[in-house]
mmCIF file of C-alpha atoms in Angstrom:
data_model
loop_
_atom_site.group_PDB
_atom_site.id
_atom_site.type_symbol
_atom_site.label_atom_id
_atom_site.label_comp_id
_atom_site.label_asym_id
_atom_site.label_seq_id
_atom_site.Cartn_x
_atom_site.Cartn_y
_atom_site.Cartn_z
ATOM 1 C CA PRO A 28 78.109 89.482 112.697
ATOM 2 C CA PRO A 29 77.481 87.523 110.582
ATOM 3 C CA HIS A 30 73.293 87.384 109.674
ATOM 4 C CA PRO A 31 71.602 84.916 111.397
ATOM 5 C CA SER A 32 70.136 83.065 108.670
ATOM 6 C CA THR A 33 73.578 81.829 106.641
ATOM 7 C CA SER A 34 76.369 79.582 108.192
ATOM 8 C CA PRO A 35 79.821 79.593 107.280
ATOM 9 C CA ARG A 36 80.405 77.129 104.483
ATOM 10 C CA ASN A 37 82.966 74.622 105.684
ATOM 11 C CA ALA A 38 86.024 74.668 103.126
ATOM 12 C CA MET A 39 88.032 71.693 104.498
ATOM 13 C CA ALA A 40 85.422 69.428 105.091
ATOM 14 C CA ALA A 41 84.318 70.547 100.930
ATOM 15 C CA VAL A 42 87.814 70.031 99.713
ATOM 16 C CA ALA A 43 88.693 67.043 102.144
ATOM 17 C CA PRO A 44 86.953 64.340 99.485
ATOM 18 C CA THR A 45 88.125 66.396 96.379
ATOM 19 C CA LEU A 46 90.939 65.167 96.982
ATOM 20 C CA ARG A 47 89.762 61.230 97.981
ATOM 21 C CA ALA A 48 87.729 60.574 94.875
ATOM 22 C CA PRO A 49 87.307 61.148 91.531
ATOM 23 C CA PHE A 50 85.121 64.298 90.281
ATOM 24 C CA LEU A 51 81.713 62.652 89.001
ATOM 25 C CA ALA A 52 79.753 64.952 86.736
ATOM 26 C CA THR A 53 76.105 67.053 87.219
ATOM 27 C CA PRO A 54 73.309 68.433 86.175
ATOM 28 C CA ARG A 55 74.911 71.669 88.746
ATOM 29 C CA GLY A 56 78.547 70.898 88.068
ATOM 30 C CA ALA A 57 81.164 68.451 89.779
ATOM 31 C CA ARG A 58 80.290 66.727 92.567
ATOM 32 C CA ALA A 59 83.462 64.316 94.840
ATOM 33 C CA LEU A 60 82.001 61.279 95.937
ATOM 34 C CA SER A 61 82.909 61.439 99.995
ATOM 35 C CA ARG A 62 84.400 58.271 101.432
ATOM 36 C CA GLY A 63 83.185 58.465 104.867
ATOM 37 C CA SER A 64 85.595 61.373 105.477
ATOM 38 C CA ALA A 65 85.223 62.311 109.407
ATOM 39 C CA ARG A 66 85.082 65.602 109.698
ATOM 40 C CA ALA A 67 82.182 66.657 106.781
ATOM 41 C CA PRO A 68 79.370 67.784 108.349
ATOM 42 C CA ALA A 69 76.356 67.426 107.130
ATOM 43 C CA ARG A 70 74.815 69.914 104.507
ATOM 44 C CA SER A 71 72.898 72.461 104.129
ATOM 45 C CA ARG A 72 70.089 72.881 101.271
ATOM 46 C CA HIS A 73 71.573 77.274 100.409
ATOM 47 C CA ARG A 74 74.694 78.222 101.014
ATOM 48 C CA GLY A 75 76.134 80.895 103.418
ATOM 49 C CA HIS A 76 78.667 83.096 102.723
ATOM 50 C CA VAL A 77 80.292 84.783 105.395
ATOM 51 C CA ALA A 78 79.303 88.126 106.323
ATOM 52 C CA VAL A 79 81.342 90.223 107.912
ATOM 53 C CA ALA A 80 81.593 94.252 108.936
ATOM 54 C CA ALA A 81 84.398 96.082 109.308
ATOM 55 C CA ASP A 82 86.360 98.372 107.709
ATOM 56 C CA ALA A 83 88.523 97.310 104.225
ATOM 57 C CA THR A 84 91.669 99.013 105.293
ATOM 58 C CA ALA A 85 92.442 98.622 108.592
ATOM 59 C CA SER A 86 94.833 96.464 108.897
ATOM 60 C CA GLY A 87 96.501 97.312 112.362
ATOM 61 C CA SER A 88 97.411 94.135 114.943
ATOM 62 C CA SER A 89 94.648 93.203 117.383
ATOM 63 C CA ALA A 90 94.424 90.498 119.611
ATOM 64 C CA LEU A 91 91.695 89.295 117.085
ATOM 65 C CA ASP A 92 94.211 89.775 113.577
ATOM 66 C CA THR A 93 96.807 87.134 115.788
ATOM 67 C CA LEU A 94 93.872 84.735 117.273
ATOM 68 C CA MET A 95 93.305 83.867 114.164
ATOM 69 C CA GLY A 96 96.334 83.391 111.895
ATOM 70 C CA ALA A 97 96.076 86.761 110.119
ATOM 71 C CA LYS A 98 99.349 88.085 112.132
ATOM 72 C CA ILE A 99 102.291 85.994 112.481
ATOM 73 C CA ILE A 100 104.436 85.463 115.585
ATOM 74 C CA ALA A 101 108.250 86.395 114.644
ATOM 75 C CA PRO A 102 110.217 82.710 116.184
ATOM 76 C CA ASP A 103 112.236 85.845 117.972
ATOM 77 C CA GLY A 104 109.058 87.723 119.272
ATOM 78 C CA GLY A 105 109.795 90.521 117.243
ATOM 79 C CA GLY A 106 107.104 92.320 115.425
ATOM 80 C CA ASP A 107 107.054 92.516 110.756
ATOM 81 C CA ASP A 108 110.143 93.057 110.243
ATOM 82 C CA ALA A 109 111.370 89.813 112.401
ATOM 83 C CA VAL A 110 109.020 87.656 110.001
ATOM 84 C CA ARG A 111 110.167 89.401 106.868
ATOM 85 C CA SER A 112 113.958 88.446 107.487
ATOM 86 C CA SER A 113 112.850 84.758 108.578
ATOM 87 C CA VAL A 114 111.010 84.297 105.735
ATOM 88 C CA GLN A 115 114.178 86.367 103.562
ATOM 89 C CA THR A 116 116.472 83.968 105.325
ATOM 90 C CA TYR A 117 115.329 81.030 104.128
ATOM 91 C CA TYR A 118 114.389 81.869 101.036
ATOM 92 C CA GLY A 119 117.502 83.173 100.186
ATOM 93 C CA GLU A 120 120.510 81.016 102.112
ATOM 94 C CA THR A 121 118.892 78.024 103.646
ATOM 95 C CA LEU A 122 117.075 76.704 100.798
ATOM 96 C CA GLN A 123 118.889 76.503 97.851
ATOM 97 C CA THR A 124 116.236 74.143 95.406
ATOM 98 C CA SER A 125 113.234 72.706 96.115
ATOM 99 C CA ASP A 126 115.348 69.952 97.120
ATOM 100 C CA ASP A 127 115.724 71.168 100.538
ATOM 101 C CA LEU A 128 111.976 70.811 101.495
ATOM 102 C CA LYS A 129 110.977 69.559 104.968
ATOM 103 C CA THR A 130 107.301 69.030 103.848
ATOM 104 C CA SER A 131 105.004 69.191 100.050
ATOM 105 C CA ALA A 132 103.716 72.452 100.839
ATOM 106 C CA CYS A 133 106.144 74.212 98.544
ATOM 107 C CA CYS A 134 105.520 72.269 95.774
ATOM 108 C CA THR A 135 102.590 71.542 92.839
ATOM 109 C CA PRO A 136 101.648 67.274 92.875
ATOM 110 C CA TYR A 137 99.026 67.497 89.894
ATOM 111 C CA ASP A 138 99.520 67.638 86.550
ATOM 112 C CA LEU A 139 99.981 71.290 85.174
ATOM 113 C CA PRO A 140 97.408 71.920 81.607
ATOM 114 C CA LYS A 141 99.502 70.675 77.939
ATOM 115 C CA ARG A 142 100.598 74.559 77.832
ATOM 116 C CA ILE A 143 101.378 75.725 80.663
ATOM 117 C CA ARG A 144 103.964 72.528 80.034
ATOM 118 C CA GLY A 145 105.085 73.286 76.798
ATOM 119 C CA ILE A 146 106.030 77.062 78.320
ATOM 120 C CA LEU A 147 107.996 75.743 81.607
ATOM 121 C CA SER A 148 110.095 74.000 79.294
ATOM 122 C CA ASN A 149 111.601 77.086 77.913
ATOM 123 C CA VAL A 150 112.024 78.670 80.895
ATOM 124 C CA PRO A 151 115.466 79.014 82.324
ATOM 125 C CA ASP A 152 116.353 76.384 84.822
ATOM 126 C CA GLU A 153 117.980 78.321 87.408
ATOM 127 C CA VAL A 154 114.209 80.207 87.554
ATOM 128 C CA LYS A 155 112.268 76.442 87.687
ATOM 129 C CA ALA A 156 115.050 74.912 89.982
ATOM 130 C CA LYS A 157 114.415 78.418 92.681
ATOM 131 C CA TYR A 158 110.414 77.867 92.139
ATOM 132 C CA TYR A 159 108.817 77.502 95.179
ATOM 133 C CA GLY A 160 104.965 77.362 94.871
ATOM 134 C CA CYS A 161 102.191 74.961 96.446
ATOM 135 C CA GLY A 162 99.474 74.967 93.196
ATOM 136 C CA SER A 163 99.073 76.870 89.483
ATOM 137 C CA PRO A 164 98.008 80.088 90.265
ATOM 138 C CA THR A 165 97.806 80.798 85.935
ATOM 139 C CA PRO A 166 94.952 80.837 84.077
ATOM 140 C CA GLN A 167 94.681 79.920 80.391
ATOM 141 C CA GLY A 168 92.440 82.429 78.336
ATOM 142 C CA ILE A 169 94.170 85.310 80.240
ATOM 143 C CA ASP A 170 95.425 87.423 76.826
ATOM 144 C CA GLY A 171 96.237 90.835 77.083
ATOM 145 C CA LEU A 172 95.295 91.496 80.717
ATOM 146 C CA ARG A 173 97.363 93.180 82.710
ATOM 147 C CA VAL A 174 99.079 90.898 85.521
ATOM 148 C CA LEU A 175 100.966 91.465 88.763
ATOM 149 C CA ASP A 176 102.357 88.383 91.201
ATOM 150 C CA LEU A 177 102.042 88.664 94.951
ATOM 151 C CA GLY A 178 105.695 87.637 96.358
ATOM 152 C CA SER A 179 106.716 86.487 92.236
ATOM 153 C CA GLY A 180 109.980 84.931 93.934
ATOM 154 C CA SER A 181 112.673 83.420 91.017
ATOM 155 C CA GLY A 182 109.427 84.867 88.129
ATOM 156 C CA ARG A 183 108.286 81.532 86.975
ATOM 157 C CA ASP A 184 104.216 82.048 87.111
ATOM 158 C CA CYS A 185 105.446 85.170 85.679
ATOM 159 C CA TYR A 186 107.782 83.309 83.290
ATOM 160 C CA VAL A 187 104.270 81.578 82.584
ATOM 161 C CA ALA A 188 101.918 84.563 82.399
ATOM 162 C CA ALA A 189 104.605 87.032 80.262
ATOM 163 C CA ALA A 190 103.731 84.027 77.473
ATOM 164 C CA LEU A 191 99.567 83.628 78.239
ATOM 165 C CA VAL A 192 99.372 87.069 77.892
ATOM 166 C CA GLY A 193 101.043 88.248 74.487
ATOM 167 C CA GLU A 194 102.870 90.727 73.388
ATOM 168 C CA SER A 195 100.158 93.084 74.362
ATOM 169 C CA GLY A 196 99.894 92.372 78.072
ATOM 170 C CA ARG A 197 101.460 93.322 80.966
ATOM 171 C CA VAL A 198 103.324 90.917 83.577
ATOM 172 C CA THR A 199 104.730 92.685 86.804
ATOM 173 C CA GLY A 200 105.728 90.099 89.261
ATOM 174 C CA VAL A 201 106.982 91.905 93.397
ATOM 175 C CA ASP A 202 109.164 90.340 95.607
ATOM 176 C CA MET A 203 111.185 91.685 99.104
ATOM 177 C CA THR A 204 114.073 88.957 98.659
ATOM 178 C CA ASP A 205 116.739 89.970 96.981
ATOM 179 C CA ALA A 206 118.784 86.666 95.618
ATOM 180 C CA GLN A 207 115.741 85.858 94.163
ATOM 181 C CA LEU A 208 114.161 89.031 91.947
ATOM 182 C CA ASP A 209 118.731 88.251 90.939
ATOM 183 C CA VAL A 210 117.336 85.056 89.423
ATOM 184 C CA ALA A 211 114.278 86.095 88.020
ATOM 185 C CA ARG A 212 115.990 89.326 86.600
ATOM 186 C CA ALA A 213 118.750 87.656 85.117
ATOM 187 C CA HIS A 214 116.893 86.124 81.927
ATOM 188 C CA ALA A 215 113.686 87.967 81.811
ATOM 189 C CA LYS A 216 114.931 90.377 78.512
ATOM 190 C CA SER A 217 116.167 86.989 76.591
ATOM 191 C CA TYR A 218 113.592 84.480 77.815
ATOM 192 C CA CYS A 219 110.555 88.068 76.699
ATOM 193 C CA ALA A 220 113.517 88.606 73.213
ATOM 194 C CA GLU A 221 114.313 85.512 71.822
ATOM 195 C CA THR A 222 112.179 82.436 73.492
ATOM 196 C CA LEU A 223 108.763 84.794 72.690
ATOM 197 C CA GLY A 224 109.813 86.658 69.953
ATOM 198 C CA TYR A 225 108.689 90.487 70.803
ATOM 199 C CA ASP A 226 110.100 93.089 70.238
ATOM 200 C CA SER A 227 110.175 94.664 73.669
ATOM 201 C CA PRO A 228 109.894 92.505 77.361
ATOM 202 C CA ASN A 229 106.415 92.925 78.556
ATOM 203 C CA MET A 230 107.893 91.572 82.152
ATOM 204 C CA GLU A 231 109.542 93.436 84.783
ATOM 205 C CA PHE A 232 110.542 92.654 88.678
ATOM 206 C CA LYS A 233 110.296 95.244 91.328
ATOM 207 C CA LYS A 234 111.521 94.755 94.928
ATOM 208 C CA GLY A 235 108.832 95.640 97.854
ATOM 209 C CA THR A 236 106.464 93.717 100.498
ATOM 210 C CA ILE A 237 103.325 92.281 99.234
ATOM 211 C CA GLU A 238 101.455 94.593 102.344
ATOM 212 C CA ASP A 239 102.474 98.106 100.937
ATOM 213 C CA LEU A 240 101.952 97.300 96.891
ATOM 214 C CA ALA A 241 101.651 101.418 97.004
ATOM 215 C CA ALA A 242 105.750 101.566 97.269
ATOM 216 C CA ALA A 243 106.648 99.235 94.840
ATOM 217 C CA GLY A 244 104.986 101.201 92.457
ATOM 218 C CA VAL A 245 101.573 99.541 91.547
ATOM 219 C CA GLY A 246 98.659 101.597 91.755
ATOM 220 C CA ASP A 247 94.692 101.918 92.094
ATOM 221 C CA GLU A 248 92.884 100.209 89.465
ATOM 222 C CA SER A 249 96.131 99.248 87.237
ATOM 223 C CA VAL A 250 95.836 95.022 87.137
ATOM 224 C CA ASP A 251 93.459 92.583 85.714
ATOM 225 C CA LEU A 252 94.022 89.348 87.790
ATOM 226 C CA ILE A 253 96.300 89.124 90.738
ATOM 227 C CA ILE A 254 98.443 86.177 90.681
ATOM 228 C CA SER A 255 100.830 84.106 93.890
ATOM 229 C CA ASN A 256 101.794 80.953 94.429
ATOM 230 C CA CYS A 257 101.996 79.693 98.237
ATOM 231 C CA VAL A 258 102.692 83.484 99.588
ATOM 232 C CA VAL A 259 99.605 84.686 101.392
ATOM 233 C CA ASN A 260 100.562 82.639 104.127
ATOM 234 C CA LEU A 261 104.120 83.579 104.422
ATOM 235 C CA SER A 262 102.744 88.021 105.394
ATOM 236 C CA PRO A 263 102.593 88.449 108.656
ATOM 237 C CA ASP A 264 99.581 90.995 107.943
ATOM 238 C CA LYS A 265 97.134 88.906 106.056
ATOM 239 C CA PRO A 266 94.776 91.360 105.983
ATOM 240 C CA ALA A 267 96.875 94.436 104.388
ATOM 241 C CA VAL A 268 97.452 91.714 101.865
ATOM 242 C CA LEU A 269 93.972 91.236 101.191
ATOM 243 C CA SER A 270 92.700 94.944 101.318
ATOM 244 C CA GLU A 271 96.539 96.325 99.100
ATOM 245 C CA ALA A 272 95.053 93.853 95.954
ATOM 246 C CA TRP A 273 91.342 94.280 96.821
ATOM 247 C CA ARG A 274 92.695 99.018 95.992
ATOM 248 C CA VAL A 275 94.965 97.159 92.930
ATOM 249 C CA LEU A 276 92.760 95.258 91.216
ATOM 250 C CA ALA A 277 90.367 97.564 88.149
ATOM 251 C CA SER A 278 86.841 96.589 88.587
ATOM 252 C CA GLY A 279 85.606 92.738 87.802
ATOM 253 C CA GLY A 280 89.093 91.796 88.429
ATOM 254 C CA GLU A 281 90.761 88.467 90.001
ATOM 255 C CA PHE A 282 92.619 87.737 93.060
ATOM 256 C CA TYR A 283 93.291 84.104 91.778
ATOM 257 C CA PHE A 284 96.327 82.129 94.189
ATOM 258 C CA SER A 285 97.465 78.762 95.606
ATOM 259 C CA ASP A 286 97.888 79.179 99.142
ATOM 260 C CA VAL A 287 98.161 77.467 102.300
ATOM 261 C CA TYR A 288 95.350 76.358 105.282
ATOM 262 C CA CYS A 289 94.930 74.357 107.648
ATOM 263 C CA ASP A 290 91.912 72.655 109.232
ATOM 264 C CA ARG A 291 91.920 74.646 112.315
ATOM 265 C CA ARG A 292 93.852 77.533 114.589
ATOM 266 C CA LEU A 293 96.968 76.564 115.720
ATOM 267 C CA PRO A 294 98.953 78.079 118.619
ATOM 268 C CA ASP A 295 101.953 79.895 119.504
ATOM 269 C CA GLU A 296 104.524 77.000 119.127
ATOM 270 C CA ILE A 297 103.935 76.386 115.588
ATOM 271 C CA ARG A 298 103.007 80.012 114.151
ATOM 272 C CA SER A 299 106.360 80.804 115.378
ATOM 273 C CA HIS A 300 108.131 78.352 114.406
ATOM 274 C CA PRO A 301 111.221 79.237 112.228
ATOM 275 C CA VAL A 302 110.963 76.286 109.939
ATOM 276 C CA LEU A 303 107.044 75.412 109.899
ATOM 277 C CA LEU A 304 106.812 79.612 108.422
ATOM 278 C CA GLY A 305 109.202 78.832 106.227
ATOM 279 C CA GLU A 306 107.606 76.001 104.661
ATOM 280 C CA CYS A 307 104.289 77.726 104.874
ATOM 281 C CA LEU A 308 102.750 75.032 107.701
ATOM 282 C CA GLY A 309 103.808 78.598 110.671
ATOM 283 C CA GLY A 310 101.995 81.265 108.603
ATOM 284 C CA ALA A 311 98.348 79.129 107.167
ATOM 285 C CA MET A 312 95.520 80.164 108.659
ATOM 286 C CA TYR A 313 92.159 78.606 109.612
ATOM 287 C CA VAL A 314 90.449 78.383 106.756
ATOM 288 C CA GLU A 315 86.887 79.767 107.810
ATOM 289 C CA ASP A 316 88.896 82.155 109.472
ATOM 290 C CA PHE A 317 90.520 83.141 105.768
ATOM 291 C CA LYS A 318 87.221 83.884 104.102
ATOM 292 C CA ARG A 319 85.709 85.828 107.056
ATOM 293 C CA LEU A 320 88.988 87.991 106.553
ATOM 294 C CA CYS A 321 87.886 87.682 102.833
ATOM 295 C CA VAL A 322 84.447 88.922 103.070
ATOM 296 C CA ALA A 323 85.850 91.362 105.590
ATOM 297 C CA THR A 324 87.785 92.740 102.446
ATOM 298 C CA GLY A 325 86.053 92.941 100.233
ATOM 299 C CA PHE A 326 85.905 89.167 98.347
ATOM 300 C CA ALA A 327 82.837 87.823 98.722
ATOM 301 C CA ASP A 328 81.637 84.551 97.975
ATOM 302 C CA PRO A 329 85.448 83.003 97.717
ATOM 303 C CA ARG A 330 85.216 79.895 95.464
ATOM 304 C CA VAL A 331 87.847 77.687 96.223
ATOM 305 C CA LEU A 332 89.038 75.347 92.616
ATOM 306 C CA GLU A 333 90.843 73.125 93.644
ATOM 307 C CA GLY A 334 93.070 71.615 96.278
ATOM 308 C CA HIS A 335 95.200 68.612 97.755
ATOM 309 C CA GLU A 336 96.629 67.746 101.112
ATOM 310 C CA ILE A 337 100.183 68.859 102.326
ATOM 311 C CA GLU A 338 102.291 65.898 103.140
ATOM 312 C CA VAL A 339 104.601 66.541 106.208
ATOM 313 C CA ARG A 340 107.760 64.455 105.109
ATOM 314 C CA ASP A 341 109.633 65.107 108.641
ATOM 315 C CA GLU A 342 109.415 63.442 111.689
ATOM 316 C CA GLU A 343 110.323 66.113 113.967
ATOM 317 C CA LEU A 344 107.963 68.462 112.891
ATOM 318 C CA LYS A 345 104.917 65.989 112.211
ATOM 319 C CA ALA A 346 105.103 65.616 115.917
ATOM 320 C CA LEU A 347 104.783 68.986 116.283
ATOM 321 C CA LEU A 348 102.112 69.587 114.180
ATOM 322 C CA GLY A 349 99.820 66.575 115.744
ATOM 323 C CA GLU A 350 96.329 66.168 114.535
ATOM 324 C CA ALA A 351 96.593 69.618 112.158
ATOM 325 C CA ARG A 352 95.888 68.868 109.322
ATOM 326 C CA PHE A 353 96.978 71.223 105.895
ATOM 327 C CA TYR A 354 95.740 71.477 102.330
ATOM 328 C CA SER A 355 96.899 73.712 99.530
ATOM 329 C CA LEU A 356 93.867 75.471 98.042
ATOM 330 C CA THR A 357 93.725 77.719 94.573
ATOM 331 C CA TYR A 358 91.381 80.796 95.270
ATOM 332 C CA ARG A 359 89.250 82.527 93.270
ATOM 333 C CA LEU A 360 88.479 85.851 94.904
ATOM 334 C CA PHE A 361 86.658 88.930 91.720
ATOM 335 C CA LYS A 362 86.820 92.541 92.707
ATOM 336 C CA LEU A 363 82.872 92.943 92.210
ATOM 337 C CA PRO A 364 81.405 95.671 94.140
ATOM 338 C CA GLY A 365 78.104 95.352 94.936
ATOM 339 C CA ARG A 366 77.438 92.311 92.934
ATOM 340 C CA LEU A 367 78.393 89.628 95.196
ATOM 341 C CA GLU A 368 75.545 88.788 97.795
ATOM 342 C CA SER A 369 75.884 86.739 101.018
ATOM 343 C CA ILE A 370 73.767 83.472 100.287
ATOM 344 C CA CYS A 371 73.314 82.528 96.503
ATOM 345 C CA GLU A 372 69.994 84.087 95.606
ATOM 346 C CA ASP A 373 68.085 82.987 92.315
ATOM 347 C CA TYR A 374 67.457 85.299 89.041
ATOM 348 C CA GLY A 375 66.343 82.691 87.281
ATOM 349 C CA GLN A 376 69.633 83.063 84.759
ATOM 350 C CA TYR A 377 71.901 80.692 82.624
ATOM 351 C CA VAL A 378 75.265 81.317 81.370
ATOM 352 C CA VAL A 379 76.262 79.411 77.671
ATOM 353 C CA TYR A 380 79.983 78.814 77.567
ATOM 354 C CA LYS A 381 81.729 79.251 74.136
ATOM 355 C CA GLY A 382 84.144 77.037 74.328
ATOM 356 C CA THR A 383 87.311 80.113 73.720
ATOM 357 C CA ILE A 384 89.284 79.628 76.446
ATOM 358 C CA ASP A 385 92.440 78.088 75.662
ATOM 359 C CA GLY A 386 92.606 74.591 77.090
ATOM 360 C CA HIS A 387 89.532 74.225 77.607
ATOM 361 C CA PRO A 388 87.637 73.566 74.252
ATOM 362 C CA ASN A 389 85.125 71.598 75.710
ATOM 363 C CA ALA A 390 84.186 72.573 79.410
ATOM 364 C CA TYR A 391 84.968 75.366 81.390
ATOM 365 C CA SER A 392 85.857 74.924 85.659
ATOM 366 C CA LEU A 393 84.875 78.032 87.588
ATOM 367 C CA ASP A 394 85.358 76.241 90.642
ATOM 368 C CA ASP A 395 85.560 72.661 91.865
ATOM 369 C CA HIS A 396 81.345 72.682 91.821
ATOM 370 C CA HIS A 397 81.241 74.273 88.700
ATOM 371 C CA ARG A 398 82.481 72.728 85.318
ATOM 372 C CA ILE A 399 80.323 74.233 82.506
ATOM 373 C CA GLU A 400 80.445 72.474 78.658
ATOM 374 C CA LYS A 401 80.231 74.005 75.442
ATOM 375 C CA ASN A 402 76.844 75.499 74.750
ATOM 376 C CA LYS A 403 74.936 73.167 76.580
ATOM 377 C CA PRO A 404 72.434 76.166 78.563
ATOM 378 C CA PHE A 405 73.269 75.692 82.903
ATOM 379 C CA LEU A 406 71.437 77.352 85.553
ATOM 380 C CA VAL A 407 73.337 80.527 87.637
ATOM 381 C CA CYS A 408 72.518 81.991 91.218
ATOM 382 C CA GLY A 409 73.117 85.956 90.882
ATOM 383 C CA ASN A 410 76.733 85.383 91.832
ATOM 384 C CA THR A 411 77.645 82.760 89.082
ATOM 385 C CA ALA A 412 76.667 85.055 87.087
ATOM 386 C CA SER A 413 78.083 88.134 87.899
ATOM 387 C CA MET A 414 81.360 86.019 88.303
ATOM 388 C CA LEU A 415 80.993 84.452 84.768
ATOM 389 C CA GLY A 416 79.707 87.627 82.725
ATOM 390 C CA GLU A 417 82.076 90.846 84.624
ATOM 391 C CA THR A 418 84.946 90.181 84.399
ATOM 392 C CA TRP A 419 87.667 88.952 82.468
ATOM 393 C CA LEU A 420 85.452 85.572 81.978
ATOM 394 C CA GLY A 421 82.752 87.837 79.916
ATOM 395 C CA LYS A 422 84.231 87.422 76.905
ATOM 396 C CA HIS A 423 83.953 83.506 76.857
ATOM 397 C CA PHE A 424 79.849 83.049 78.623
ATOM 398 C CA ASP A 425 76.888 84.127 77.490
ATOM 399 C CA VAL A 426 74.898 85.307 80.449
ATOM 400 C CA HIS A 427 70.967 84.928 80.052
ATOM 401 C CA GLY A 428 68.698 87.347 82.192
ATOM 402 C CA ASP A 429 68.917 90.155 84.321
ATOM 403 C CA ARG A 430 68.069 90.669 88.505
ATOM 404 C CA SER A 431 65.279 92.005 87.905
ATOM 405 C CA VAL A 432 62.737 89.226 88.926
ATOM 406 C CA HIS A 433 63.832 87.685 92.070
ATOM 407 C CA TYR A 434 62.686 84.161 92.596
ATOM 408 C CA GLY A 435 64.204 83.419 96.476
ATOM 409 C CA ALA A 436 66.879 81.173 97.358
ATOM 410 C CA PHE A 437 69.405 79.373 94.139
ATOM 411 C CA ASP A 438 69.245 75.623 95.142
ATOM 412 C CA CYS A 439 72.592 74.851 95.101
ATOM 413 C CA GLY A 440 72.814 71.758 94.937
ATOM 414 C CA GLY A 441 76.872 71.125 93.847
ATOM 415 C CA ALA A 442 79.673 69.948 96.315
ATOM 416 C CA PRO A 443 79.841 69.359 99.527
ATOM 417 C CA GLY A 444 79.300 72.684 101.766
ATOM 418 C CA GLY A 445 79.418 73.876 97.805
ATOM 419 C CA GLY A 446 76.930 76.093 96.171
ATOM 420 C CA ALA A 447 76.687 78.187 92.581
#
């Protein structure tokens, strides 16, 4: 159970004001001005992370999993295979292009970084036409990394990642839909050779489910970065997805992904609706339950990078959903066993950004409340110090101090409900 001194931070309350107002630079990072959101609770001085005792390998069905939305209810009352069949039909047959979508859940509304836009301009049109993502889950500065895309679909994000990691890196996409895999594979060799100029392809696509990556041939601790774009919500077994992500990530690796979340737990008639399931709303978890699941799996202190509210265009679906609000959020989950604590702790540490991450010459945003300027000392808690110093980000930051002296809880400041 959660420790009595901690309380789960409300990510919806933290992100919703961010979506309505510009960021203001503060000494602690980037803070969003709230314009009177009625849903935002009072802030606590110190950020608490959800503490949950659970077996990270246990992904079997349970009443709690179903209640939390970690298990999806099949449209016809069947099991997990029925859920996958419904998703395959929707993405392989019902949707011909992204113009057929009934909500903005599987769209990316905000501007992409300049380099990403440049790479996308050279990605084959067929690959882009079959893209149904909700965010931009491909960080820059990942040269040489081993990248895995969960639910890679037509492969758009893999094509981008193949350019970003360079010829020395490796990109693997896993998807269960043959129609999408056919599109992804059709252009892979020519793109790597002719567009990127590589001697051999650094990108491959495998058929499989994201709940059982071992069956797709993804080994233990074999990847440095996992990306995923609006796919985890479609899984009938989200605990298994996170457990597999933890297994395949090397120590210091990161799960960097965009997905859809809700501000409440959804009733059965919504969670089993075939169109809402395909549109990524039926399988959306209540965001606080998702954070509990992250911590139970080992991904302590999940961080939100950016997000936006989803627009439901179809009037019939809008009436069915009522007051439920959905958000696309980009999360960052780091695999740092034993290094991330349940609340932000102060060890007197600070970091200095070198300005060396491609696309971020002047400042870098770790999350929605840490924007770190080049060459400027920036106070951090122990968790943030580990995220910046003990992961693929380490070569871009100088971390000063260690955990030999403890000064109590870290005064988070930052965004509402956020921390350091």
